[in-house]
Amino acid sequence: MDLHLASDTLWMRRALAEAVRGVGWTSPNPAVGAVIVREGRLIARGFHRRAGGPHAEIAALQMLKSPGDARGAELFITLEPCSSAGRTPPCTDTIIAAGFSRVVFGAFDPNPLHAGHAVLLLRSAGIQVATGVLEEECLLLNEGWNKWICTGSPLVIAKAAMSLDGYISSHPRRRWITSAASRRDAMGLRSTVDAILVGGETIRTDNPRLTLRRVPPRPQPWRVVWTQKSLPPDARIFTDRYHDRTLVFQKSSLREILHSLGARSIRSVLIEGGGYLLGEALDQHVIDKFCLYYAPLFLGGRVPAFGGLGISSLAQALRLTKVRYRCIGDDVRLEAYPQTTAIGGCSGRLNVSPIKIVPGTS
Ligand SMILES: NC(=O)c1ccc[n+]([C@@H]2O[C@H](COP(=O)([O-])OP(=O)(O)OC[C@H]3O[C@@H](n4cnc5c(N)ncnc54)[C@H](OP(=O)(O)O)[C@@H]3O)[C@@H](O)[C@H]2O)c1
């Protein structure tokens, strides 16, 4: 690997570590991280904390001992800097004024209207620009945001805790199918999304809270219920302190619900079951990502993790890619994407950006 690319990768990894600190907090904005490097030494770092607050590169600039320290330094940032005014002024103006000699970013802005603009602006100000460093990791950090920007619809993640034979309904005396460690992991997943969607029968059977527990405090995701009939008015989601974060969709199709959530700027939805709803989501091809937890037991019974109509020939099977397995104690966690899901939730347009520049060149 060329030396320039090796050090770019190293600094981008530091910028990614910064960005991760904002995950779950920044919606409707993306999580972004930045580091400022001078003569091979990190002199400032920052991340976007919440919508309306300073963007990552501005937060990093604010960490400098003296604003003049940016002159001639390098800026590493996980996402292409914004080049238009929103709630804050365009970051490209600030970067140019700060006097950076080189800017390296990981992912292009997924919005086709903005993608690549920062490159042109920075280069015409005489700043070296390199792009695409750890691009896939930078994209995956904001897959919900990317999908929403490209399509107006939220990223849909299907989650289930199931037995090895693919059933999810537990015995009344054994409440949880998977281990405490798997449930903690699933809680972490919950804390990264804007909304959690469940079926009406799950509300009646389990009376779930659908809140964030045993994770660092984060804004409570919306709790969304798909139902046809009436739901118990004393269910926890209607009576707890987050009752105003509950939405009920009666007699809407799944696509209508997702459209409506997208219109509310909800970027990511975690479908947490039950089996009828997950089966419907599978049949309707609305799932972008799977996070499934398998416990080493057999349940059988009446509720498969994915009900639905299924397929009539193997050729129609939903094939998964980027499959990752992880053992959590005796359980196994599978994370995977349908082959049709675009990388990082972006439309194909992004991956054929006409102005991609080889790292290390201006
Ligand atoms: N292990 C896990 O990860 C996990 C997670 C969640 C749930 N569960 C288990 O799953 C079981 C419940 O699953 P389930 O498959 O029976 O039901 P479900 O998927 O939770 O809910 C299905 C519900 O969707 C609603 N629905 C169906 N068609 C509709 C339409 N056309 N328009 C609007 N709404 C519609 C109906 O709600 P209404 O009846 O209200 O009209 C129906 O009851 C429980 O035993 C629960 O413990 C397990």
GROMACS .gro file of C-alpha atoms and ligand atoms in nm:
model
  410
    1MET     CA    1   0.000   0.000   0.000
    2ASP     CA    2   0.139   0.344  -0.082
    3LEU     CA    3   0.253   0.540   0.223
    4HIS     CA    4   0.014   0.827   0.163
    5LEU     CA    5  -0.282   0.590   0.143
    6ALA     CA    6  -0.167   0.402   0.456
    7SER     CA    7  -0.155   0.719   0.664
    8ASP     CA    8  -0.482   0.845   0.511
    9THR     CA    9  -0.645   0.517   0.615
   10LEU     CA   10  -0.508   0.549   0.966
   11TRP     CA   11  -0.638   0.904   1.012
   12MET     CA   12  -0.972   0.821   0.856
   13ARG     CA   13  -1.008   0.542   1.111
   14ARG     CA   14  -0.959   0.803   1.383
   15ALA     CA   15  -1.223   1.022   1.218
   16LEU     CA   16  -1.459   0.722   1.206
   17ALA     CA   17  -1.404   0.662   1.578
   18GLU     CA   18  -1.510   1.023   1.634
   19ALA     CA   19  -1.819   0.982   1.413
   20VAL     CA   20  -1.934   0.674   1.607
   21ARG     CA   21  -1.968   0.894   1.917
   22GLY     CA   22  -2.260   1.072   1.749
   23VAL     CA   23  -2.449   0.762   1.625
   24GLY     CA   24  -2.807   0.766   1.753
   25TRP     CA   25  -2.793   1.137   1.839
   26THR     CA   26  -2.772   1.326   1.512
   27SER     CA   27  -3.096   1.238   1.332
   28PRO     CA   28  -3.219   1.383   1.104
   29ASN     CA   29  -2.852   1.457   1.028
   30PRO     CA   30  -2.581   1.195   0.964
   31ALA     CA   31  -2.314   1.096   1.217
   32VAL     CA   32  -1.983   1.252   1.103
   33GLY     CA   33  -1.635   1.265   1.253
   34ALA     CA   34  -1.323   1.468   1.171
   35VAL     CA   35  -0.959   1.495   1.274
   36ILE     CA   36  -0.703   1.767   1.199
   37VAL     CA   37  -0.345   1.651   1.140
   38ARG     CA   38  -0.030   1.858   1.122
   39GLU     CA   39   0.311   1.715   1.030
   40GLY     CA   40   0.187   1.365   1.106
   41ARG     CA   41   0.039   1.456   1.447
   42LEU     CA   42  -0.325   1.478   1.545
   43ILE     CA   43  -0.392   1.830   1.674
   44ALA     CA   44  -0.774   1.832   1.699
   45ARG     CA   45  -1.076   1.607   1.663
   46GLY     CA   46  -1.449   1.654   1.665
   47PHE     CA   47  -1.783   1.501   1.576
   48HIS     CA   48  -2.133   1.617   1.494
   49ARG     CA   49  -2.326   1.591   1.821
   50ARG     CA   50  -2.679   1.680   1.715
   51ALA     CA   51  -2.879   1.848   1.439
   52GLY     CA   52  -2.839   2.224   1.454
   53GLY     CA   53  -2.502   2.194   1.632
   54PRO     CA   54  -2.160   2.244   1.468
   55HIS     CA   55  -2.070   1.997   1.194
   56ALA     CA   56  -1.777   1.765   1.268
   57GLU     CA   57  -1.509   1.969   1.091
   58ILE     CA   58  -1.623   2.287   1.269
   59ALA     CA   59  -1.624   2.103   1.604
   60ALA     CA   60  -1.265   1.992   1.531
   61LEU     CA   61  -1.162   2.347   1.435
   62GLN     CA   62  -1.306   2.471   1.766
   63MET     CA   63  -1.074   2.228   1.948
   64LEU     CA   64  -0.757   2.387   1.807
   65LYS     CA   65  -0.542   2.577   2.055
   66SER     CA   66  -0.529   2.863   1.806
   67PRO     CA   67  -0.744   2.901   1.489
   68GLY     CA   68  -0.423   2.971   1.293
   69ASP     CA   69  -0.308   2.611   1.360
   70ALA     CA   70  -0.527   2.491   1.072
   71ARG     CA   71  -0.314   2.681   0.820
   72GLY     CA   72  -0.128   2.422   0.613
   73ALA     CA   73  -0.277   2.129   0.809
   74GLU     CA   74  -0.474   1.829   0.677
   75LEU     CA   75  -0.841   1.767   0.752
   76PHE     CA   76  -0.979   1.411   0.754
   77ILE     CA   77  -1.354   1.383   0.756
   78THR     CA   78  -1.584   1.082   0.713
   79LEU     CA   79  -1.838   1.259   0.489
   80GLU     CA   80  -1.795   1.514   0.212
   81PRO     CA   81  -1.823   1.861   0.372
   82CYS     CA   82  -2.148   2.045   0.307
   83SER     CA   83  -2.129   2.315   0.044
   84SER     CA   84  -2.471   2.477   0.089
   85ALA     CA   85  -2.622   2.670   0.378
   86GLY     CA   86  -2.862   2.475   0.600
   87ARG     CA   87  -2.910   2.535   0.972
   88THR     CA   88  -2.537   2.623   0.970
   89PRO     CA   89  -2.329   2.802   0.703
   90PRO     CA   90  -2.153   2.592   0.432
   91CYS     CA   91  -1.854   2.411   0.584
   92THR     CA   92  -1.656   2.446   0.259
   93ASP     CA   93  -1.636   2.825   0.322
   94THR     CA   94  -1.495   2.769   0.672
   95ILE     CA   95  -1.248   2.505   0.550
   96ILE     CA   96  -1.118   2.740   0.279
   97ALA     CA   97  -1.094   3.032   0.522
   98ALA     CA   98  -0.908   2.816   0.777
   99GLY     CA   99  -0.625   2.761   0.526
  100PHE     CA  100  -0.608   2.379   0.516
  101SER     CA  101  -0.360   2.249   0.260
  102ARG     CA  102  -0.530   1.913   0.213
  103VAL     CA  103  -0.875   1.766   0.275
  104VAL     CA  104  -0.946   1.391   0.273
  105PHE     CA  105  -1.296   1.255   0.302
  106GLY     CA  106  -1.442   0.906   0.311
  107ALA     CA  107  -1.785   0.914   0.148
  108PHE     CA  108  -1.944   1.151  -0.099
  109ASP     CA  109  -2.261   1.329   0.005
  110PRO     CA  110  -2.529   1.075  -0.101
  111ASN     CA  111  -2.757   1.354  -0.216
  112PRO     CA  112  -2.703   1.351  -0.595
  113LEU     CA  113  -2.770   1.727  -0.599
  114HIS     CA  114  -2.471   1.794  -0.372
  115ALA     CA  115  -2.233   1.501  -0.436
  116GLY     CA  116  -1.894   1.621  -0.552
  117HIS     CA  117  -1.961   1.994  -0.509
  118ALA     CA  118  -1.720   2.025  -0.217
  119VAL     CA  119  -1.440   1.869  -0.425
  120LEU     CA  120  -1.480   2.133  -0.696
  121LEU     CA  121  -1.502   2.420  -0.448
  122LEU     CA  122  -1.202   2.311  -0.242
  123ARG     CA  123  -0.984   2.236  -0.544
  124SER     CA  124  -1.063   2.567  -0.703
  125ALA     CA  125  -0.945   2.729  -0.378
  126GLY     CA  126  -0.610   2.549  -0.424
  127ILE     CA  127  -0.668   2.277  -0.161
  128GLN     CA  128  -0.557   1.920  -0.234
  129VAL     CA  129  -0.850   1.681  -0.210
  130ALA     CA  130  -0.858   1.303  -0.179
  131THR     CA  131  -1.174   1.096  -0.154
  132GLY     CA  132  -1.292   0.741  -0.106
  133VAL     CA  133  -1.070   0.653   0.192
  134LEU     CA  134  -1.251   0.377   0.390
  135GLU     CA  135  -1.552   0.473   0.179
  136GLU     CA  136  -1.761   0.165   0.254
  137GLU     CA  137  -1.714   0.198   0.631
  138CYS     CA  138  -1.798   0.568   0.612
  139LEU     CA  139  -2.114   0.488   0.414
  140LEU     CA  140  -2.221   0.208   0.647
  141LEU     CA  141  -2.206   0.447   0.940
  142ASN     CA  142  -2.508   0.633   0.801
  143GLU     CA  143  -2.693   0.374   0.598
  144GLY     CA  144  -3.035   0.495   0.719
  145TRP     CA  145  -2.960   0.855   0.639
  146ASN     CA  146  -2.812   0.761   0.300
  147LYS     CA  147  -3.118   0.560   0.200
  148TRP     CA  148  -3.355   0.833   0.313
  149ILE     CA  149  -3.165   1.102   0.119
  150CYS     CA  150  -3.165   0.887  -0.196
  151THR     CA  151  -3.523   0.756  -0.179
  152GLY     CA  152  -3.726   0.943   0.086
  153SER     CA  153  -3.788   0.607   0.257
  154PRO     CA  154  -3.627   0.482   0.579
  155LEU     CA  155  -3.378   0.194   0.591
  156VAL     CA  156  -3.565  -0.114   0.712
  157ILE     CA  157  -3.384  -0.357   0.942
  158ALA     CA  158  -3.551  -0.687   1.033
  159LYS     CA  159  -3.464  -0.818   1.378
  160ALA     CA  160  -3.577  -1.138   1.546
  161ALA     CA  161  -3.463  -1.355   1.834
  162MET     CA  162  -3.539  -1.713   1.735
  163SER     CA  163  -3.481  -2.081   1.791
  164LEU     CA  164  -3.265  -2.291   1.556
  165ASP     CA  165  -3.582  -2.412   1.385
  166GLY     CA  166  -3.681  -2.050   1.315
  167TYR     CA  167  -3.962  -1.995   1.567
  168ILE     CA  168  -4.006  -1.689   1.786
  169SER     CA  169  -4.293  -1.760   2.023
  170SER     CA  170  -4.154  -1.849   2.362
  171HIS     CA  171  -4.299  -2.078   2.623
  172PRO     CA  172  -4.502  -1.872   2.878
  173ARG     CA  173  -4.267  -1.978   3.158
  174ARG     CA  174  -3.953  -1.887   2.963
  175ARG     CA  175  -3.986  -1.525   2.860
  176TRP     CA  176  -3.665  -1.481   2.662
  177ILE     CA  177  -3.542  -1.700   2.379
  178THR     CA  178  -3.189  -1.560   2.358
  179SER     CA  179  -2.933  -1.485   2.630
  180ALA     CA  180  -2.897  -1.162   2.829
  181ALA     CA  181  -2.584  -1.081   2.625
  182SER     CA  182  -2.776  -1.112   2.296
  183ARG     CA  183  -3.054  -0.894   2.433
  184ARG     CA  184  -2.798  -0.630   2.533
  185ASP     CA  185  -2.659  -0.641   2.181
  186ALA     CA  186  -3.010  -0.602   2.037
  187MET     CA  187  -3.068  -0.307   2.268
  188GLY     CA  188  -2.758  -0.146   2.117
  189LEU     CA  189  -2.908  -0.197   1.771
  190ARG     CA  190  -3.235  -0.043   1.888
  191SER     CA  191  -3.048   0.262   2.011
  192THR     CA  192  -2.920   0.339   1.660
  193VAL     CA  193  -3.260   0.362   1.486
  194ASP     CA  194  -3.524   0.634   1.459
  195ALA     CA  195  -3.824   0.399   1.492
  196ILE     CA  196  -3.923   0.048   1.603
  197LEU     CA  197  -4.213  -0.122   1.423
  198VAL     CA  198  -4.416  -0.412   1.569
  199GLY     CA  199  -4.740  -0.591   1.489
  200GLY     CA  200  -5.058  -0.552   1.694
  201GLU     CA  201  -5.044  -0.912   1.816
  202THR     CA  202  -4.701  -0.852   1.971
  203ILE     CA  203  -4.846  -0.560   2.167
  204ARG     CA  204  -5.128  -0.783   2.294
  205THR     CA  205  -4.909  -1.087   2.374
  206ASP     CA  206  -4.588  -0.931   2.508
  207ASN     CA  207  -4.692  -0.579   2.607
  208PRO     CA  208  -4.335  -0.465   2.521
  209ARG     CA  209  -4.187  -0.134   2.636
  210LEU     CA  210  -3.976  -0.081   2.322
  211THR     CA  211  -3.758   0.162   2.519
  212LEU     CA  212  -3.379   0.194   2.549
  213ARG     CA  213  -3.237   0.027   2.857
  214ARG     CA  214  -2.882  -0.062   2.968
  215VAL     CA  215  -2.739   0.154   2.687
  216PRO     CA  216  -2.597   0.507   2.704
  217PRO     CA  217  -2.891   0.751   2.709
  218ARG     CA  218  -3.019   0.835   2.361
  219PRO     CA  219  -3.341   0.989   2.227
  220GLN     CA  220  -3.631   0.741   2.250
  221PRO     CA  221  -3.704   0.598   1.900
  222TRP     CA  222  -4.062   0.624   1.773
  223ARG     CA  223  -4.271   0.316   1.854
  224VAL     CA  224  -4.489   0.224   1.560
  225VAL     CA  225  -4.768  -0.036   1.556
  226TRP     CA  226  -4.923  -0.203   1.251
  227THR     CA  227  -5.278  -0.308   1.333
  228GLN     CA  228  -5.628  -0.356   1.200
  229LYS     CA  229  -5.821  -0.389   1.524
  230SER     CA  230  -5.814  -0.189   1.845
  231LEU     CA  231  -5.519  -0.225   2.084
  232PRO     CA  232  -5.531  -0.247   2.467
  233PRO     CA  233  -5.539   0.115   2.590
  234ASP     CA  234  -5.338   0.020   2.901
  235ALA     CA  235  -5.049  -0.120   2.693
  236ARG     CA  236  -4.714   0.018   2.813
  237ILE     CA  237  -4.646   0.202   2.487
  238PHE     CA  238  -4.961   0.412   2.549
  239THR     CA  239  -4.916   0.475   2.919
  240ASP     CA  240  -4.543   0.514   2.992
  241ARG     CA  241  -4.350   0.841   2.989
  242TYR     CA  242  -4.279   0.807   2.617
  243HIS     CA  243  -4.645   0.765   2.520
  244ASP     CA  244  -4.614   1.065   2.287
  245ARG     CA  245  -4.350   0.868   2.092
  246THR     CA  246  -4.603   0.601   1.988
  247LEU     CA  247  -4.770   0.596   1.646
  248VAL     CA  248  -5.047   0.358   1.545
  249PHE     CA  249  -5.118   0.282   1.180
  250GLN     CA  250  -5.454   0.119   1.132
  251LYS     CA  251  -5.535  -0.052   0.802
  252SER     CA  252  -5.233   0.090   0.620
  253SER     CA  253  -5.009  -0.119   0.398
  254LEU     CA  254  -4.647  -0.156   0.503
  255ARG     CA  255  -4.534   0.059   0.212
  256GLU     CA  256  -4.779   0.332   0.316
  257ILE     CA  257  -4.641   0.322   0.669
  258LEU     CA  258  -4.279   0.346   0.550
  259HIS     CA  259  -4.370   0.631   0.317
  260SER     CA  260  -4.541   0.814   0.600
  261LEU     CA  261  -4.243   0.757   0.836
  262GLY     CA  262  -4.006   0.884   0.566
  263ALA     CA  263  -4.219   1.198   0.534
  264ARG     CA  264  -4.165   1.251   0.909
  265SER     CA  265  -3.786   1.243   0.848
  266ILE     CA  266  -3.755   0.900   1.008
  267ARG     CA  267  -3.437   0.755   0.852
  268SER     CA  268  -3.430   0.402   0.992
  269VAL     CA  269  -3.687   0.152   1.114
  270LEU     CA  270  -3.620  -0.166   1.310
  271ILE     CA  271  -3.893  -0.427   1.262
  272GLU     CA  272  -3.897  -0.626   1.583
  273GLY     CA  273  -4.173  -0.872   1.496
  274GLY     CA  274  -4.385  -1.062   1.534
  275GLY     CA  275  -4.368  -1.326   1.269
  276TYR     CA  276  -4.670  -1.213   1.070
  277LEU     CA  277  -4.534  -0.862   1.028
  278LEU     CA  278  -4.182  -0.984   0.943
  279GLY     CA  279  -4.331  -1.229   0.689
  280GLU     CA  280  -4.531  -0.951   0.530
  281ALA     CA  281  -4.217  -0.733   0.514
  282LEU     CA  282  -4.030  -1.020   0.345
  283ASP     CA  283  -4.309  -1.079   0.092
  284GLN     CA  284  -4.325  -0.706   0.017
  285HIS     CA  285  -3.944  -0.685  -0.036
  286VAL     CA  286  -3.911  -0.388   0.199
  287ILE     CA  287  -3.627  -0.526   0.416
  288ASP     CA  288  -3.283  -0.370   0.355
  289LYS     CA  289  -3.090  -0.550   0.628
  290PHE     CA  290  -3.128  -0.846   0.864
  291CYS     CA  291  -3.004  -0.879   1.223
  292LEU     CA  292  -3.107  -1.219   1.352
  293TYR     CA  293  -3.023  -1.383   1.682
  294TYR     CA  294  -3.030  -1.763   1.701
  295ALA     CA  295  -3.046  -1.944   2.035
  296PRO     CA  296  -2.935  -2.310   2.063
  297LEU     CA  297  -3.281  -2.453   2.123
  298PHE     CA  298  -3.583  -2.583   1.931
  299LEU     CA  299  -3.926  -2.432   1.986
  300GLY     CA  300  -4.159  -2.537   1.706
  301GLY     CA  301  -4.503  -2.389   1.758
  302ARG     CA  302  -4.731  -2.157   1.572
  303VAL     CA  303  -4.522  -1.842   1.518
  304PRO     CA  304  -4.235  -1.869   1.270
  305ALA     CA  305  -3.992  -1.574   1.269
  306PHE     CA  306  -4.095  -1.498   0.911
  307GLY     CA  307  -4.450  -1.600   0.825
  308GLY     CA  308  -4.586  -1.467   0.499
  309LEU     CA  309  -4.675  -1.633   0.173
  310GLY     CA  310  -4.324  -1.745   0.089
  311ILE     CA  311  -4.206  -1.834  -0.261
  312SER     CA  312  -4.308  -2.091  -0.517
  313SER     CA  313  -3.960  -2.179  -0.648
  314LEU     CA  314  -3.606  -2.167  -0.512
  315ALA     CA  315  -3.512  -1.925  -0.789
  316GLN     CA  316  -3.730  -1.662  -0.615
  317ALA     CA  317  -3.550  -1.700  -0.281
  318LEU     CA  318  -3.418  -1.383  -0.125
  319ARG     CA  319  -3.039  -1.426  -0.139
  320LEU     CA  320  -2.827  -1.249   0.120
  321THR     CA  321  -2.482  -1.100   0.087
  322LYS     CA  322  -2.220  -0.947   0.319
  323VAL     CA  323  -2.317  -1.214   0.568
  324ARG     CA  324  -2.148  -1.185   0.906
  325TYR     CA  325  -2.186  -1.432   1.191
  326ARG     CA  326  -2.084  -1.355   1.546
  327CYS     CA  327  -2.108  -1.579   1.850
  328ILE     CA  328  -2.260  -1.414   2.155
  329GLY     CA  329  -2.211  -1.673   2.427
  330ASP     CA  330  -2.401  -1.978   2.299
  331ASP     CA  331  -2.615  -1.766   2.062
  332VAL     CA  332  -2.528  -1.672   1.706
  333ARG     CA  333  -2.593  -1.330   1.557
  334LEU     CA  334  -2.633  -1.305   1.182
  335GLU     CA  335  -2.611  -0.974   1.002
  336ALA     CA  336  -2.670  -0.964   0.626
  337TYR     CA  337  -2.816  -0.766   0.338
  338PRO     CA  338  -3.042  -0.873   0.051
  339GLN     CA  339  -2.835  -0.874  -0.268
  340THR     CA  340  -3.054  -0.591  -0.396
  341THR     CA  341  -2.964  -0.352  -0.112
  342ALA     CA  342  -2.732  -0.072  -0.227
  343ILE     CA  343  -2.403  -0.039  -0.032
  344GLY     CA  344  -2.453   0.182   0.269
  345GLY     CA  345  -2.815   0.244   0.168
  346CYS     CA  346  -2.707   0.459  -0.129
  347SER     CA  347  -2.846   0.447  -0.478
  348GLY     CA  348  -2.612   0.324  -0.753
  349ARG     CA  349  -2.560   0.684  -0.867
  350LEU     CA  350  -2.317   0.746  -0.584
  351ASN     CA  351  -2.083   0.466  -0.677
  352VAL     CA  352  -2.023   0.602  -1.026
  353SER     CA  353  -1.940   0.955  -0.923
  354PRO     CA  354  -1.771   1.113  -1.227
  355ILE     CA  355  -1.525   1.316  -1.021
  356LYS     CA  356  -1.376   1.053  -0.796
  357ILE     CA  357  -1.013   1.146  -0.732
  358VAL     CA  358  -0.733   0.902  -0.655
  359PRO     CA  359  -0.625   0.944  -0.290
  360GLY     CA  360  -0.310   1.151  -0.262
  361THR     CA  361  -0.369   1.365  -0.570
  362SER     CA  362  -0.522   1.708  -0.571
  363LIG     N1  363  -3.868  -1.351   1.952
  363LIG     C1  364  -3.890  -1.235   1.896
  363LIG     O1  365  -3.798  -1.170   1.846
  363LIG     C2  366  -4.030  -1.180   1.896
  363LIG     C3  367  -4.049  -1.045   1.865
  363LIG     C4  368  -4.180  -0.999   1.861
  363LIG     C5  369  -4.285  -1.085   1.885
  363LIG     N2  370  -4.262  -1.213   1.916
  363LIG     C6  371  -4.373  -1.307   1.938
  363LIG     O2  372  -4.451  -1.306   1.818
  363LIG     C7  373  -4.585  -1.335   1.851
  363LIG     C8  374  -4.674  -1.237   1.778
  363LIG     O3  375  -4.647  -1.250   1.641
  363LIG     P1  376  -4.764  -1.270   1.535
  363LIG     O4  377  -4.700  -1.318   1.410
  363LIG     O5  378  -4.870  -1.354   1.597
  363LIG     O6  379  -4.824  -1.126   1.518
  363LIG     P2  380  -4.754  -0.985   1.485
  363LIG     O7  381  -4.668  -0.997   1.365
  363LIG     O8  382  -4.696  -0.927   1.609
  363LIG     O9  383  -4.880  -0.898   1.453
  363LIG     C9  384  -4.956  -0.921   1.339
  363LIG    C10  385  -5.059  -0.813   1.343
  363LIG    O10  386  -5.048  -0.729   1.230
  363LIG    C11  387  -5.171  -0.665   1.212
  363LIG     N3  388  -5.210  -0.679   1.072
  363LIG    C12  389  -5.217  -0.791   0.998
  363LIG     N4  390  -5.259  -0.762   0.875
  363LIG    C13  391  -5.281  -0.630   0.870
  363LIG    C14  392  -5.324  -0.539   0.769
  363LIG     N5  393  -5.356  -0.580   0.645
  363LIG     N6  394  -5.332  -0.408   0.799
  363LIG    C15  395  -5.298  -0.365   0.923
  363LIG     N7  396  -5.256  -0.446   1.023
  363LIG    C16  397  -5.248  -0.577   0.995
  363LIG    C17  398  -5.274  -0.735   1.300
  363LIG    O11  399  -5.291  -0.653   1.413
  363LIG     P3  400  -5.429  -0.651   1.497
  363LIG    O12  401  -5.450  -0.791   1.538
  363LIG    O13  402  -5.401  -0.557   1.607
  363LIG    O14  403  -5.532  -0.601   1.400
  363LIG    C18  404  -5.202  -0.862   1.338
  363LIG    O15  405  -5.237  -0.910   1.463
  363LIG    C19  406  -4.595  -1.327   2.001
  363LIG    O16  407  -4.601  -1.458   2.050
  363LIG    C20  408  -4.468  -1.262   2.044
  363LIG    O17  409  -4.426  -1.311   2.170
  363LIG    C21  410  -4.136  -1.264   1.923
   0.00000   0.00000   0.00000
